[in-house]
Amino acid sequence: MSNKITIHESAQVELYEQINPIKDSKIDIGEDAIVRVAPTAKIFNSQIVVPPRAQLFIEEGCMIEGSKVIMRESAIIEIGEYCSFIESTARIIEDKAVFTIGGCSRINKRCNFFVSQKVALGKYCLLSADCLLTDSQIHSLDWQERQAEIDSWIKGEEYRPELRSIPLEIGDHCWIGRAAQVLVAKASSQDAALSIGSKTVIGGGAVVKESIPKKSLAVGVPAKVIRNL
């Protein structure tokens, strides 16, 4: 498979196949989008969709392999230098949402990010395989709204109920263990953000629904701090 790169004439793009190691990938860049891919970044066997007015920045030394990056209008994604994003998916599900990964972080296989408002991952973070991170419920708790959403997909339309969402912030030097989930299951206007403090470790299979302080080891369902690090 060769590359298939489509760029709207009004987009501002720094992406050169002759310089960037891009192989077997599909990249669609829409109207008035801004895309900057550093010369040493690598994109292999991946799909990237940058719709109108969205902004995508992939910094020096990054590796995106076997992954999907699906954005919405006016959304922003920033992937810091020397990150790796391997066989994983970042999906922006609301316009203007922001997803950032700090430099030197490692995203292992089959991780999934769903971003409605903001998900920010710090520097030198490790995500083991099969992790899920989201800043909203993704789907309504009301069965009628879920049915309406499915019916809209069948008709090729789009229906999204209003969902609670708060920013999800993960500090520097965190390690999220295999198959852990970080979920904004409930959110209110009083909640500023759901956060995991810097240098914290989340055990494999844990479900994080509330903020975890820095330098902590948290495990279980729901995740609880069992000791300081």
Coordinates of C-alpha atoms in Angstrom, one line a residue:
M1 CA 0.0 0.0 0.0
S2 CA 1.3 3.4 -0.9
N3 CA 0.5 6.7 0.8
K4 CA -2.8 8.5 0.0
I5 CA -2.5 12.2 1.0
T6 CA -5.3 14.7 0.3
I7 CA -4.7 18.3 1.1
H8 CA -7.2 21.1 0.6
E9 CA -5.7 24.1 -1.2
S10 CA -6.4 26.5 1.7
A11 CA -4.7 24.3 4.3
Q12 CA -1.4 25.4 5.8
V13 CA 0.8 22.3 5.8
E14 CA 4.4 21.4 6.6
L15 CA 4.4 17.8 5.5
Y16 CA 6.8 16.5 2.8
E17 CA 6.8 12.9 1.8
Q18 CA 10.4 13.3 0.5
I19 CA 11.6 14.3 4.0
N20 CA 9.2 12.7 6.4
P21 CA 9.3 8.9 6.7
I22 CA 5.7 8.3 5.8
K23 CA 4.7 4.8 4.6
D24 CA 1.4 3.1 3.8
S25 CA -0.7 5.9 5.4
K26 CA -3.8 7.8 4.6
I27 CA -3.9 11.5 5.5
D28 CA -6.8 13.8 4.8
I29 CA -6.4 17.5 5.5
G30 CA -9.4 19.8 5.2
E31 CA -10.1 23.4 4.5
D32 CA -8.1 26.0 6.5
A33 CA -6.5 23.3 8.6
I34 CA -3.0 23.7 10.0
V35 CA -0.7 20.7 10.0
R36 CA 3.0 20.7 11.0
V37 CA 4.9 17.4 11.0
A38 CA 8.5 17.8 12.0
P39 CA 11.1 16.4 9.5
T40 CA 12.2 13.6 11.8
A41 CA 8.6 12.4 12.7
K42 CA 7.6 9.0 11.3
I43 CA 4.1 7.9 10.2
F44 CA 3.7 4.3 9.3
N45 CA 0.5 2.4 8.3
S46 CA -1.8 5.0 9.9
Q47 CA -4.9 7.0 9.2
I48 CA -5.0 10.7 10.1
V49 CA -8.1 12.9 9.4
V50 CA -7.7 16.6 9.9
P51 CA -11.0 18.3 9.1
P52 CA -11.6 22.0 8.4
R53 CA -9.9 24.5 10.7
A54 CA -8.4 21.7 12.9
Q55 CA -4.8 21.9 13.9
L56 CA -2.3 19.0 14.2
F57 CA 1.3 19.3 15.4
I58 CA 3.6 16.3 15.5
E59 CA 7.0 17.2 16.9
E60 CA 10.6 15.9 16.3
G61 CA 11.3 12.3 16.7
C62 CA 7.7 11.1 17.0
M63 CA 6.6 7.7 15.8
I64 CA 3.0 7.1 14.8
E65 CA 2.5 3.5 13.7
G66 CA -0.6 1.4 12.9
S67 CA -2.8 4.1 14.5
K68 CA -5.8 6.3 13.9
V69 CA -6.0 10.0 14.6
I70 CA -9.5 11.2 13.9
M71 CA -10.3 14.9 14.6
R72 CA -13.3 17.2 14.4
E73 CA -13.6 20.8 13.1
S74 CA -11.4 23.3 14.9
A75 CA -9.9 20.7 17.2
I76 CA -6.3 20.7 18.3
I77 CA -3.9 17.8 18.7
E78 CA -0.3 18.3 19.8
I79 CA 2.1 15.3 20.1
G80 CA 5.3 16.2 21.8
E81 CA 8.8 15.4 20.7
Y82 CA 10.0 11.8 20.8
C83 CA 6.6 10.3 21.6
S84 CA 5.5 7.0 20.3
F85 CA 1.8 6.2 19.5
I86 CA 1.6 2.5 18.5
E87 CA -1.5 0.7 17.2
S88 CA -3.8 3.1 19.1
T89 CA -6.6 5.5 18.4
A90 CA -7.2 9.1 19.3
R91 CA -10.7 10.2 18.4
I92 CA -12.0 13.8 18.9
I93 CA -15.7 13.5 19.4
E94 CA -16.6 17.2 19.7
D95 CA -15.6 20.3 17.8
K96 CA -12.9 22.5 19.3
A97 CA -11.7 19.8 21.7
V98 CA -7.9 19.6 22.6
F99 CA -5.7 16.6 23.0
T100 CA -2.1 16.9 24.0
I101 CA 0.7 14.4 24.7
G102 CA 3.9 15.7 26.4
G103 CA 7.3 14.9 25.1
C104 CA 8.9 11.5 25.4
S105 CA 5.7 9.7 26.3
R106 CA 5.0 6.2 25.1
I107 CA 1.5 5.0 24.1
N108 CA 1.4 1.2 23.7
K109 CA -0.8 -1.0 21.6
R110 CA -4.6 -0.7 21.5
C111 CA -5.0 2.3 23.7
N112 CA -8.0 4.5 23.1
F113 CA -8.6 8.2 23.7
F114 CA -12.0 9.8 23.3
V115 CA -11.9 13.6 23.7
S116 CA -14.9 15.8 24.1
Q117 CA -13.3 18.8 25.7
K118 CA -9.7 18.3 26.8
V119 CA -7.3 15.4 27.5
A120 CA -3.8 16.4 28.4
L121 CA -1.0 13.8 29.0
G122 CA 2.2 15.0 30.6
K123 CA 5.9 14.3 29.7
Y124 CA 7.6 11.0 30.1
C125 CA 4.4 9.1 30.6
L126 CA 3.9 5.4 29.9
L127 CA 0.6 3.9 28.9
S128 CA 0.6 0.1 28.8
A129 CA -1.5 -1.8 26.3
D130 CA -5.3 -1.6 26.2
C131 CA -5.8 1.5 28.2
L132 CA -8.9 3.8 27.8
L133 CA -9.0 7.5 28.6
T134 CA -11.9 9.8 28.1
D135 CA -13.1 13.1 29.4
S136 CA -16.8 12.4 29.1
Q137 CA -19.4 9.7 29.4
I138 CA -19.2 9.2 25.6
H139 CA -22.8 7.9 25.5
S140 CA -26.0 9.0 27.4
L141 CA -27.3 7.0 30.4
D142 CA -30.8 7.4 28.9
W143 CA -31.7 4.5 26.6
Q144 CA -33.9 6.6 24.4
E145 CA -31.0 9.0 23.6
R146 CA -28.7 6.0 22.9
Q147 CA -31.3 4.6 20.5
A148 CA -31.6 8.0 18.8
E149 CA -27.8 8.1 18.4
I150 CA -27.7 4.6 16.9
D151 CA -30.6 5.4 14.5
S152 CA -28.8 8.5 13.4
W153 CA -25.7 6.4 12.5
I154 CA -27.9 4.0 10.4
K155 CA -29.3 7.0 8.5
G156 CA -25.9 8.5 7.9
E157 CA -26.8 11.5 10.1
E158 CA -25.3 12.8 13.4
Y159 CA -27.1 13.0 16.7
R160 CA -25.2 13.6 19.9
P161 CA -27.0 14.2 23.2
E162 CA -25.5 16.8 25.5
L163 CA -23.0 14.9 27.7
R164 CA -21.2 15.9 30.9
S165 CA -17.6 16.5 30.3
I166 CA -14.6 18.0 32.3
P167 CA -10.9 18.2 31.3
L168 CA -8.8 15.1 32.0
E169 CA -5.2 16.0 33.1
I170 CA -2.4 13.5 33.7
G171 CA 0.9 14.8 35.1
D172 CA 4.4 14.1 34.1
H173 CA 6.2 10.8 34.7
C174 CA 3.0 8.8 35.2
W175 CA 2.6 5.1 34.4
I176 CA -0.9 3.8 33.6
G177 CA -0.9 0.0 33.8
R178 CA -2.3 -2.4 31.3
A179 CA -6.1 -2.2 30.6
A180 CA -6.6 0.6 33.1
Q181 CA -9.4 3.0 32.4
V182 CA -9.5 6.7 33.3
L183 CA -13.2 7.8 33.0
V184 CA -15.2 10.9 33.6
A185 CA -18.3 8.9 34.6
K186 CA -19.9 11.8 36.3
A187 CA -19.2 15.5 36.0
S188 CA -20.8 18.7 37.2
S189 CA -20.2 22.4 36.7
Q190 CA -18.4 22.3 40.1
D191 CA -15.8 19.9 38.9
A192 CA -12.7 21.7 37.5
A193 CA -11.0 18.6 36.2
L194 CA -10.2 15.0 36.8
S195 CA -6.5 14.7 37.4
I196 CA -3.8 12.2 38.0
G197 CA -0.9 13.9 39.7
S198 CA 2.7 13.7 38.5
K199 CA 4.8 10.6 39.2
T200 CA 1.8 8.5 40.0
V201 CA 1.3 4.8 39.0
I202 CA -2.1 3.3 38.2
G203 CA -2.3 -0.4 38.5
G204 CA -3.3 -2.7 35.7
G205 CA -7.1 -3.1 35.3
A206 CA -7.9 -0.2 37.6
V207 CA -10.8 2.1 36.9
V208 CA -10.0 5.8 37.8
K209 CA -13.2 7.8 38.3
E210 CA -11.8 10.4 40.8
S211 CA -8.7 12.5 40.9
I212 CA -5.5 10.8 42.2
P213 CA -2.8 12.8 44.0
K214 CA 0.8 13.0 42.8
K215 CA 3.4 10.3 43.8
S216 CA 0.7 7.7 44.5
L217 CA 0.1 4.1 43.7
A218 CA -3.6 3.5 43.0
V219 CA -5.2 0.1 42.2
G220 CA -8.6 -1.5 42.0
V221 CA -12.2 -0.8 40.8
P222 CA -12.7 2.0 41.6
A223 CA -9.1 3.0 41.9
K224 CA -7.9 3.8 45.4
V225 CA -4.6 5.0 46.7
I226 CA -2.8 2.2 48.6
R227 CA 0.5 4.0 49.3
N228 CA 2.7 6.9 48.5
L229 CA 5.6 6.6 46.1

